[in-house]
Coordinates of N, CA and C in Angstrom, one line a residue:
M86 N 109.7 94.7 105.5 CA 108.6 93.6 106.0 C 108.3 93.0 104.8
E87 N 108.1 92.0 103.8 CA 106.7 91.2 103.4 C 105.9 91.2 103.4
L88 N 104.6 92.4 103.2 CA 103.0 91.8 103.5 C 101.9 90.3 102.6
R89 N 102.6 89.0 103.2 CA 101.8 88.3 101.9 C 100.4 88.2 102.8
T90 N 99.8 87.1 101.0 CA 98.5 87.8 101.0 C 97.9 86.1 101.3
T91 N 95.9 85.6 101.8 CA 96.2 85.0 102.1 C 94.1 85.3 101.6
I92 N 94.0 84.0 100.4 CA 92.7 84.8 99.7 C 92.1 84.1 99.2
T93 N 91.0 83.7 100.7 CA 89.9 82.6 100.4 C 88.4 82.8 99.5
W94 N 87.7 82.2 98.3 CA 87.2 82.5 97.7 C 85.5 81.3 98.2
H95 N 84.4 81.8 98.0 CA 83.4 81.2 98.3 C 82.5 82.0 97.4
D96 N 81.3 80.3 96.8 CA 80.3 80.7 95.8 C 79.3 81.5 96.0
V97 N 79.1 81.5 97.4 CA 77.7 82.1 97.9 C 78.3 82.6 99.0
I98 N 78.0 83.8 100.2 CA 77.8 84.1 101.2 C 77.1 85.1 101.5
D99 N 76.8 85.0 103.0 CA 76.1 87.0 102.8 C 76.5 87.4 103.0
S100 N 77.8 88.5 103.5 CA 78.9 89.0 103.4 C 79.7 89.0 103.5
T101 N 80.8 89.4 103.4 CA 82.4 88.9 103.7 C 83.1 90.1 104.8
N102 N 81.9 91.1 104.4 CA 82.6 91.3 106.1 C 81.6 90.8 107.2
S103 N 80.4 90.2 107.2 CA 79.9 89.4 108.9 C 81.1 88.4 108.5
E104 N 81.8 87.0 107.6 CA 82.4 86.4 107.7 C 83.8 86.5 108.1
A105 N 84.6 87.7 107.6 CA 85.4 88.1 108.0 C 85.7 88.0 109.8
R106 N 84.3 88.4 110.8 CA 83.6 89.1 111.8 C 83.7 88.1 112.4
R107 N 83.5 86.5 111.9 CA 83.3 85.4 112.7 C 84.5 84.9 112.7
V108 N 85.3 84.9 110.9 CA 86.9 83.8 112.2 C 87.7 84.6 111.8
L109 N 87.6 86.0 112.0 CA 88.7 86.7 112.8 C 89.7 85.9 114.1
S110 N 89.4 85.5 114.8 CA 89.8 84.8 116.1 C 91.2 84.4 115.0
Y111 N 91.0 83.5 114.2 CA 91.9 83.1 113.3 C 92.7 83.2 112.1
I112 N 92.1 83.8 111.9 CA 92.8 84.5 110.3 C 94.0 85.5 110.8
D113 N 95.0 85.8 109.3 CA 96.5 86.5 109.8 C 95.8 88.5 108.9
N114 N 96.8 88.8 108.7 CA 96.9 90.0 108.5 C 97.3 89.6 107.1
L115 N 95.8 90.5 106.6 CA 95.9 90.1 104.6 C 95.6 89.0 104.4
S116 N 94.2 88.5 105.2 CA 93.8 87.5 105.0 C 92.1 88.2 104.1
V117 N 91.9 87.8 102.6 CA 90.9 87.7 102.3 C 90.2 87.3 102.3
I118 N 88.4 87.3 101.8 CA 87.1 86.7 101.9 C 86.9 86.8 100.8
A119 N 86.2 86.6 99.8 CA 85.9 86.6 98.2 C 84.9 86.3 98.2
A120 N 84.0 86.5 96.9 CA 82.9 85.9 96.8 C 82.1 86.1 95.6
E121 N 82.0 85.6 94.9 CA 81.1 85.0 93.7 C 79.8 85.4 93.5
C122 N 79.1 85.7 95.0 CA 77.9 86.3 95.5 C 77.7 86.0 97.1
Q123 N 77.5 87.8 96.4 CA 77.0 88.0 98.4 C 75.0 88.1 98.1
T124 N 74.9 87.7 99.3 CA 73.2 87.6 99.8 C 72.8 88.8 100.3
A125 N 73.4 89.1 100.9 CA 73.3 90.2 102.0 C 75.0 91.7 101.8
G126 N 75.4 91.5 100.6 CA 76.0 92.6 101.3 C 75.0 93.9 101.3
R127 N 76.5 94.7 102.6 CA 76.7 96.1 102.9 C 77.2 97.0 102.2
G128 N 76.9 98.7 102.6 CA 77.9 99.6 102.5 C 77.6 100.5 104.1
Q129 N 77.5 102.0 103.2 CA 77.9 102.3 104.3 C 75.8 102.3 104.9
G130 N 76.0 102.9 106.5 CA 74.8 102.8 107.2 C 73.7 100.8 106.6
D131 N 72.6 102.3 105.8 CA 71.6 101.3 106.3 C 71.7 100.9 104.5
H132 N 72.6 101.2 103.3 CA 73.1 101.0 101.8 C 73.9 99.0 101.9
K133 N 72.6 98.9 100.9 CA 73.4 97.5 100.3 C 74.3 97.4 99.4
W134 N 74.9 96.4 99.0 CA 75.8 96.3 97.6 C 75.0 95.9 97.3
H135 N 75.3 96.2 95.6 CA 74.2 95.9 94.2 C 75.4 95.9 93.7
S136 N 75.3 94.1 93.6 CA 76.8 93.0 92.1 C 75.8 91.8 91.6
M137 N 76.1 92.1 90.4 CA 76.1 90.8 89.9 C 77.0 89.6 90.4
T138 N 75.7 88.5 90.2 CA 76.6 86.9 90.1 C 78.1 87.2 89.7
G139 N 79.0 86.9 90.3 CA 80.2 86.8 89.3 C 81.2 87.3 88.1
V140 N 81.2 88.5 88.6 CA 81.4 89.5 87.4 C 82.4 90.6 88.1
N141 N 82.4 91.1 89.3 CA 82.8 92.7 89.6 C 83.6 91.7 91.6
L142 N 84.2 92.6 91.8 CA 84.9 92.1 92.8 C 84.3 92.4 94.1
T143 N 84.1 91.7 94.8 CA 82.9 92.1 96.5 C 83.9 91.2 97.2
F144 N 84.8 91.4 97.3 CA 85.5 91.2 99.2 C 86.2 91.9 100.3
T145 N 86.2 91.1 100.9 CA 86.7 91.4 102.9 C 88.0 91.3 102.4
V146 N 88.8 92.5 103.0 CA 90.5 92.6 103.3 C 90.5 92.0 105.2
V147 N 91.2 92.2 105.9 CA 91.4 92.1 107.4 C 93.1 92.4 107.3
F148 N 92.7 93.5 108.7 CA 94.6 94.2 108.4 C 94.6 93.8 109.7
K149 N 95.5 93.3 110.4 CA 95.5 93.2 111.6 C 96.7 94.1 112.3
F150 N 97.2 94.9 113.9 CA 98.0 95.8 113.9 C 98.2 94.7 115.2
H151 N 99.4 95.7 115.6 CA 100.6 94.9 117.0 C 99.8 96.3 117.4
H152 N 99.6 94.8 118.8 CA 99.5 96.4 120.2 C 100.9 96.3 120.9
P153 N 101.4 98.1 121.1 CA 102.9 97.9 121.8 C 103.5 96.8 122.5
A154 N 102.5 96.8 123.6 CA 103.4 95.8 123.9 C 102.9 94.4 124.4
E155 N 103.3 93.7 122.7 CA 103.2 92.6 121.3 C 104.3 92.6 121.7
Q156 N 105.5 91.5 121.3 CA 106.2 91.6 120.3 C 106.2 91.0 118.9
E157 N 107.1 91.9 118.4 CA 107.2 92.1 116.5 C 108.1 90.9 116.0
A158 N 108.8 90.6 116.6 CA 109.4 89.8 115.7 C 109.2 88.7 114.6
E159 N 108.4 88.2 115.1 CA 107.3 88.0 114.0 C 107.0 88.1 112.3
G160 N 106.3 89.3 112.8 CA 106.0 89.9 111.9 C 105.0 89.7 111.3
K161 N 104.0 89.7 112.0 CA 102.4 89.0 110.9 C 101.3 89.9 110.9
R162 N 101.8 91.5 111.6 CA 101.4 92.5 112.1 C 101.8 93.3 111.6
A163 N 100.2 94.8 110.9 CA 100.9 96.2 110.7 C 101.5 96.2 112.1
A164 N 101.8 97.2 111.4 CA 103.1 98.4 112.6 C 101.4 99.0 114.4
A165 N 101.5 99.2 114.8 CA 100.9 99.4 116.2 C 100.5 100.8 114.8
L166 N 98.5 101.2 115.8 CA 98.2 101.8 115.4 C 97.0 102.5 115.8
D167 N 97.1 104.1 116.6 CA 96.3 104.4 117.5 C 95.6 104.7 117.1
V168 N 94.2 104.5 118.0 CA 92.6 104.8 117.0 C 93.1 106.2 116.4
K169 N 93.6 107.4 116.9 CA 93.8 108.1 117.0 C 94.6 108.2 115.6
D170 N 95.2 107.3 115.3 CA 95.1 107.7 113.4 C 94.8 106.7 113.0
A171 N 93.6 106.3 112.7 CA 93.2 105.9 111.7 C 92.7 105.2 110.2
L172 N 92.5 106.8 110.3 CA 92.4 107.4 109.4 C 93.1 107.2 108.7
Y173 N 94.3 106.0 108.4 CA 95.3 105.6 108.1 C 95.0 104.4 106.8
I174 N 94.1 104.1 107.8 CA 93.2 102.8 106.7 C 92.8 102.8 105.7
T175 N 91.9 104.4 105.8 CA 91.6 105.1 104.6 C 92.3 105.0 104.2
E176 N 93.5 106.0 104.6 CA 93.7 105.9 103.2 C 94.9 105.0 102.3
V177 N 95.4 103.6 102.5 CA 95.9 102.4 102.5 C 94.7 101.9 101.7
V178 N 93.6 101.8 102.0 CA 92.9 101.1 100.7 C 92.7 101.9 99.6
T179 N 92.1 103.8 100.3 CA 91.8 104.0 98.9 C 92.6 104.4 98.2
L180 N 93.5 104.6 98.4 CA 95.3 104.6 97.6 C 95.6 103.6 96.5
A181 N 95.3 102.5 97.6 CA 95.8 101.1 96.3 C 94.4 100.6 95.5
L182 N 93.2 101.1 95.8 CA 92.7 101.6 94.2 C 93.2 102.3 93.9
R183 N 92.7 103.1 94.3 CA 93.4 104.2 93.4 C 94.5 103.9 91.8
L184 N 96.0 103.2 93.2 CA 96.8 102.7 91.7 C 97.0 101.5 91.1
Y185 N 96.1 101.3 91.4 CA 95.5 99.8 91.1 C 94.9 99.8 89.6
L186 N 93.9 101.3 89.9 CA 93.2 101.7 88.5 C 93.7 101.8 87.7
E187 N 94.8 102.5 88.1 CA 95.5 103.7 86.8 C 97.1 102.6 86.3
S188 N 96.8 101.2 87.1 CA 97.6 100.4 86.7 C 97.3 99.7 84.9
H189 N 95.7 100.1 84.7 CA 94.6 99.5 83.7 C 94.0 100.8 82.6
G190 N 95.1 101.8 83.3 CA 94.8 103.2 82.2 C 93.8 104.3 82.9
V191 N 93.2 104.1 84.7 CA 91.7 104.3 84.9 C 92.6 105.8 85.7
K192 N 92.5 107.0 85.3 CA 92.2 107.8 86.4 C 91.4 108.1 87.7
A193 N 91.2 107.6 89.2 CA 90.5 107.3 89.8 C 90.8 109.0 91.0
R194 N 89.2 109.4 91.2 CA 89.5 110.4 92.2 C 88.3 109.7 93.3
I195 N 89.2 110.4 94.9 CA 88.7 109.3 96.3 C 87.6 110.2 97.1
K196 N 86.5 110.0 96.8 CA 85.3 110.6 97.2 C 85.9 110.6 98.4
W197 N 85.0 111.3 99.8 CA 84.9 111.5 100.9 C 83.6 110.9 101.1
P198 N 84.5 109.9 102.4 CA 85.0 109.5 102.9 C 85.8 108.0 102.3
N199 N 84.4 107.8 101.8 CA 84.5 106.5 101.5 C 84.9 105.5 100.1
D200 N 84.5 106.4 99.0 CA 83.8 105.9 97.6 C 84.7 106.4 96.6
I201 N 85.5 105.9 95.5 CA 86.0 105.9 94.1 C 85.5 105.8 92.8
Y202 N 85.9 107.2 92.8 CA 85.3 107.8 91.9 C 85.8 107.8 90.1
V203 N 85.0 107.7 89.3 CA 85.7 108.0 88.1 C 84.5 108.8 87.0
G204 N 85.6 110.4 87.1 CA 85.2 111.4 86.4 C 83.8 111.9 87.3
D205 N 82.8 111.0 87.1 CA 81.3 111.3 88.0 C 80.8 110.7 88.5
K206 N 81.7 109.8 88.0 CA 80.9 108.3 88.5 C 81.4 107.3 89.6
K207 N 80.6 106.4 90.3 CA 81.7 105.6 91.2 C 81.0 103.9 91.1
I208 N 82.8 103.6 90.5 CA 83.1 102.5 90.7 C 83.4 101.3 91.4
C209 N 84.3 102.3 93.0 CA 83.9 100.9 94.0 C 82.8 101.6 96.0
G210 N 82.4 100.7 96.3 CA 82.2 101.7 97.4 C 83.2 100.3 98.7
I211 N 83.7 100.8 99.6 CA 84.3 100.7 100.6 C 83.6 100.9 102.2
L212 N 83.5 99.6 102.9 CA 82.9 100.1 104.1 C 84.1 99.0 105.2
I213 N 84.9 99.4 106.5 CA 85.6 99.7 107.3 C 84.7 100.0 108.4
E214 N 85.2 98.7 109.6 CA 84.7 98.4 110.4 C 85.8 98.1 111.4
N215 N 86.2 99.1 112.7 CA 87.5 98.6 113.1 C 87.0 97.8 114.4
V216 N 88.1 96.9 114.7 CA 88.6 96.0 115.9 C 88.8 96.8 116.2
L217 N 88.8 97.9 118.2 CA 89.8 98.1 119.2 C 90.3 97.3 120.5
A218 N 91.4 97.7 120.3 CA 92.4 97.1 122.1 C 92.5 98.4 122.9
G219 N 91.5 99.1 123.8 CA 91.7 100.2 124.0 C 91.9 100.9 123.3
S220 N 92.7 101.9 123.4 CA 93.4 103.4 122.5 C 94.0 103.0 121.4
F221 N 94.7 101.3 121.0 CA 94.6 101.2 119.7 C 93.8 100.3 118.7
V222 N 93.4 100.0 116.9 CA 92.6 99.7 116.6 C 94.1 98.6 116.4
D223 N 93.2 97.4 117.0 CA 93.3 95.8 116.8 C 93.4 95.2 115.7
S224 N 92.3 95.2 115.0 CA 91.9 94.0 113.6 C 91.0 95.2 112.4
S225 N 91.0 95.6 111.7 CA 90.4 96.0 110.6 C 89.9 95.4 109.2
I226 N 88.7 95.2 109.4 CA 88.0 95.0 108.8 C 87.4 95.1 107.5
V227 N 87.7 95.1 105.9 CA 87.4 97.2 105.1 C 86.9 95.9 104.0
G228 N 85.2 96.1 104.0 CA 84.7 95.3 102.9 C 84.6 96.3 101.3
I229 N 85.5 95.9 100.6 CA 85.5 96.5 99.2 C 84.3 95.8 97.1
G230 N 83.2 96.8 97.4 CA 82.7 96.9 96.5 C 83.3 97.3 95.2
L231 N 84.5 97.0 94.3 CA 84.7 97.1 93.1 C 84.2 96.6 91.7
N232 N 83.8 96.8 90.9 CA 82.6 97.1 89.8 C 83.6 96.4 88.1
I233 N 84.3 95.4 87.8 CA 85.0 94.9 87.1 C 84.5 94.8 85.4
N234 N 83.1 93.9 85.7 CA 83.5 93.1 84.0 C 81.2 93.9 83.9
Q235 N 80.6 94.3 84.7 CA 78.8 94.2 84.9 C 79.0 95.8 84.3
T236 N 77.7 95.7 83.4 CA 78.0 97.1 81.9 C 76.5 97.4 82.1
D237 N 75.4 96.5 82.9 CA 73.9 96.5 82.9 C 73.6 96.5 84.7
F238 N 73.8 97.6 85.2 CA 73.3 97.8 86.6 C 71.6 98.9 86.5
P239 N 70.9 98.3 88.1 CA 69.8 98.9 88.3 C 69.7 100.2 88.2
A240 N 68.1 100.4 87.3 CA 67.9 102.0 87.2 C 68.1 103.3 88.7
D241 N 68.0 102.4 89.7 CA 68.7 103.0 90.7 C 69.1 103.8 91.2
L242 N 70.3 102.9 90.8 CA 72.0 103.4 90.8 C 72.4 104.5 89.9
P243 N 72.6 105.5 90.8 CA 72.6 106.9 90.0 C 73.2 107.0 89.4
N244 N 75.1 106.5 89.6 CA 75.5 107.0 88.7 C 77.1 105.6 89.0
P245 N 76.4 104.6 88.6 CA 77.9 103.5 88.6 C 78.6 103.1 87.2
I246 N 80.3 103.0 87.6 CA 80.4 103.0 86.2 C 81.0 101.6 86.6
S247 N 82.2 100.7 85.5 CA 83.0 100.0 85.3 C 84.1 99.9 85.1
L248 N 84.5 98.6 84.8 CA 86.4 99.0 84.6 C 86.4 98.7 83.5
A249 N 85.7 97.8 83.5 CA 85.2 96.7 81.5 C 84.8 98.4 80.5
L250 N 83.1 98.5 81.3 CA 82.7 100.1 80.3 C 84.3 101.0 80.0
L251 N 85.0 100.9 81.2 CA 85.5 102.4 80.4 C 86.9 101.5 79.7
T252 N 87.0 101.1 79.7 CA 88.3 100.2 79.0 C 87.9 98.9 77.4
G253 N 86.0 98.6 77.3 CA 86.4 97.8 77.3 C 86.9 96.3 77.5
E254 N 87.5 96.5 77.6 CA 87.7 94.7 77.6 C 87.9 94.3 79.1
K255 N 87.4 92.7 79.0 CA 86.6 91.4 80.1 C 87.5 91.4 81.0
Y256 N 87.7 90.6 82.4 CA 88.7 91.1 82.7 C 88.5 88.7 83.7
S257 N 89.2 88.9 84.4 CA 89.6 87.3 85.0 C 89.5 87.6 86.8
V258 N 88.3 87.9 87.2 CA 88.0 88.3 88.8 C 88.9 87.9 89.9
H259 N 89.4 87.1 90.0 CA 90.0 86.1 90.4 C 91.7 86.7 89.7
D260 N 91.6 86.9 88.3 CA 93.4 87.5 89.4 C 93.1 88.5 88.9
E261 N 92.5 89.8 88.9 CA 92.1 91.6 88.8 C 92.3 91.6 91.0
L262 N 92.2 90.2 91.8 CA 92.6 90.6 93.0 C 93.4 90.3 93.7
E263 N 94.0 89.3 92.8 CA 95.6 88.7 93.0 C 96.6 90.3 92.6
R264 N 95.9 90.9 91.7 CA 96.3 92.3 90.9 C 96.0 93.7 92.5
L265 N 95.5 93.6 92.7 CA 94.9 94.5 93.3 C 95.2 94.0 94.9
M266 N 95.3 93.0 95.5 CA 96.5 92.6 96.8 C 97.7 92.9 96.8
G267 N 98.4 92.9 95.6 CA 99.8 93.4 95.5 C 100.2 95.1 96.1
Y268 N 98.6 95.6 95.9 CA 98.3 97.0 95.4 C 98.1 97.2 97.7
L269 N 97.4 96.3 97.7 CA 97.1 97.0 99.1 C 97.6 96.2 99.6
A270 N 98.7 96.0 100.1 CA 100.2 95.1 100.8 C 100.9 96.2 100.5
A271 N 101.3 96.7 99.4 CA 102.4 97.5 99.6 C 101.7 98.5 100.0
C272 N 100.6 98.8 99.9 CA 100.6 100.5 100.8 C 100.6 100.3 102.0
L273 N 99.7 99.1 102.5 CA 100.2 99.1 103.9 C 101.5 98.6 105.0
D274 N 101.9 98.4 104.2 CA 103.5 98.6 104.7 C 104.0 100.1 104.6
K275 N 103.3 100.8 103.7 CA 104.2 101.8 104.3 C 103.8 102.6 105.7
S276 N 102.5 101.6 105.6 CA 101.9 102.7 107.6 C 102.7 102.2 108.3
N277 N 103.8 101.5 107.9 CA 104.9 100.9 109.3 C 106.2 102.0 109.8
T278 N 106.2 103.0 108.5 CA 107.2 103.6 109.0 C 106.5 105.2 108.6
E279 N 107.1 106.5 109.2 CA 106.7 107.9 109.7 C 107.0 108.5 108.3
E280 N 108.1 107.9 106.9 CA 108.2 108.3 106.2 C 107.1 108.2 105.0
G281 N 106.6 106.3 105.5 CA 105.8 105.9 104.2 C 104.3 106.7 104.8
R282 N 104.3 106.9 105.8 CA 102.5 107.4 106.5 C 102.2 109.7 105.8
A283 N 104.1 109.3 105.6 CA 103.3 111.0 105.3 C 103.6 110.8 103.7
Y284 N 103.8 110.2 103.1 CA 103.7 110.0 101.5 C 102.0 109.4 101.8
L285 N 101.2 108.7 102.1 CA 99.7 108.5 102.2 C 98.9 109.5 103.3
D286 N 99.2 110.8 103.6 CA 98.8 112.2 104.2 C 98.8 113.0 102.6
T287 N 99.9 112.4 102.2 CA 100.4 113.3 101.0 C 98.8 112.9 99.3
A288 N 99.4 111.7 99.6 CA 98.9 111.2 97.9 C 98.0 111.2 98.8
F289 N 96.6 111.3 99.4 CA 95.4 111.0 99.8 C 94.4 112.8 99.7
N290 N 95.5 113.2 100.4 CA 94.4 114.5 100.3 C 95.0 115.7 98.8
E291 N 95.5 115.1 98.3 CA 95.9 115.3 96.8 C 94.4 113.9 95.2
Y292 N 93.6 113.7 96.1 CA 93.6 113.1 95.1 C 92.0 113.0 95.5
M293 N 91.4 113.0 97.0 CA 90.0 113.6 97.4 C 90.3 113.9 97.3
F294 N 87.9 114.3 97.2 CA 87.6 115.5 97.2 C 86.3 114.6 97.9
R295 N 85.0 116.1 98.1 CA 84.3 116.2 98.4 C 83.2 116.7 98.1
L296 N 82.0 116.5 97.8 CA 80.5 116.3 97.6 C 80.0 117.6 97.4
D297 N 79.6 119.1 97.1 CA 79.2 120.2 97.5 C 78.0 119.0 98.2
A298 N 77.5 120.3 99.7 CA 76.7 119.4 100.8 C 75.4 120.7 99.5

């Protein structure tokens, strides 16, 4: 099954995750809501995501999964996902980001459970909010903040890094989102088969690390 993406850009929005939740009932699997500027971007817990306007990727991608009772002929949703297997969402997203960065010559690792690091510096944060239907995941709202072109950061951020700082190049954030979505769609497609899920498990465990307490 070929998974297709639809990207909607906003100049200014409160939060792409919040907008995704508002429109969730009438958007498709792999719909993307992206923003040049978020006025209330969110991270894990009470954290906020800081990003300069127009220079980084701040967006939300929505995954939608079949319920086993539904007909799957239309192929618009990913395979059914039991709540106990929801870690596959984290695996899909983090591995896609790692592959995307690797395509730019950047070796990245996954800091448990929701950050992407290059060396000891953070390049990306992820906020996953799942919508359940009984014992299955109906939808997943995945917010991603990826530092692309920013080279100056607030002093209270302890360890930020960006793609531009790592490569010395500047990028079109619109083009880079299209490129990244190719990796996200491919990794989500792997979650549809047992062989693909085995790959996701193996690769995630290989590249994941935990900070010492």
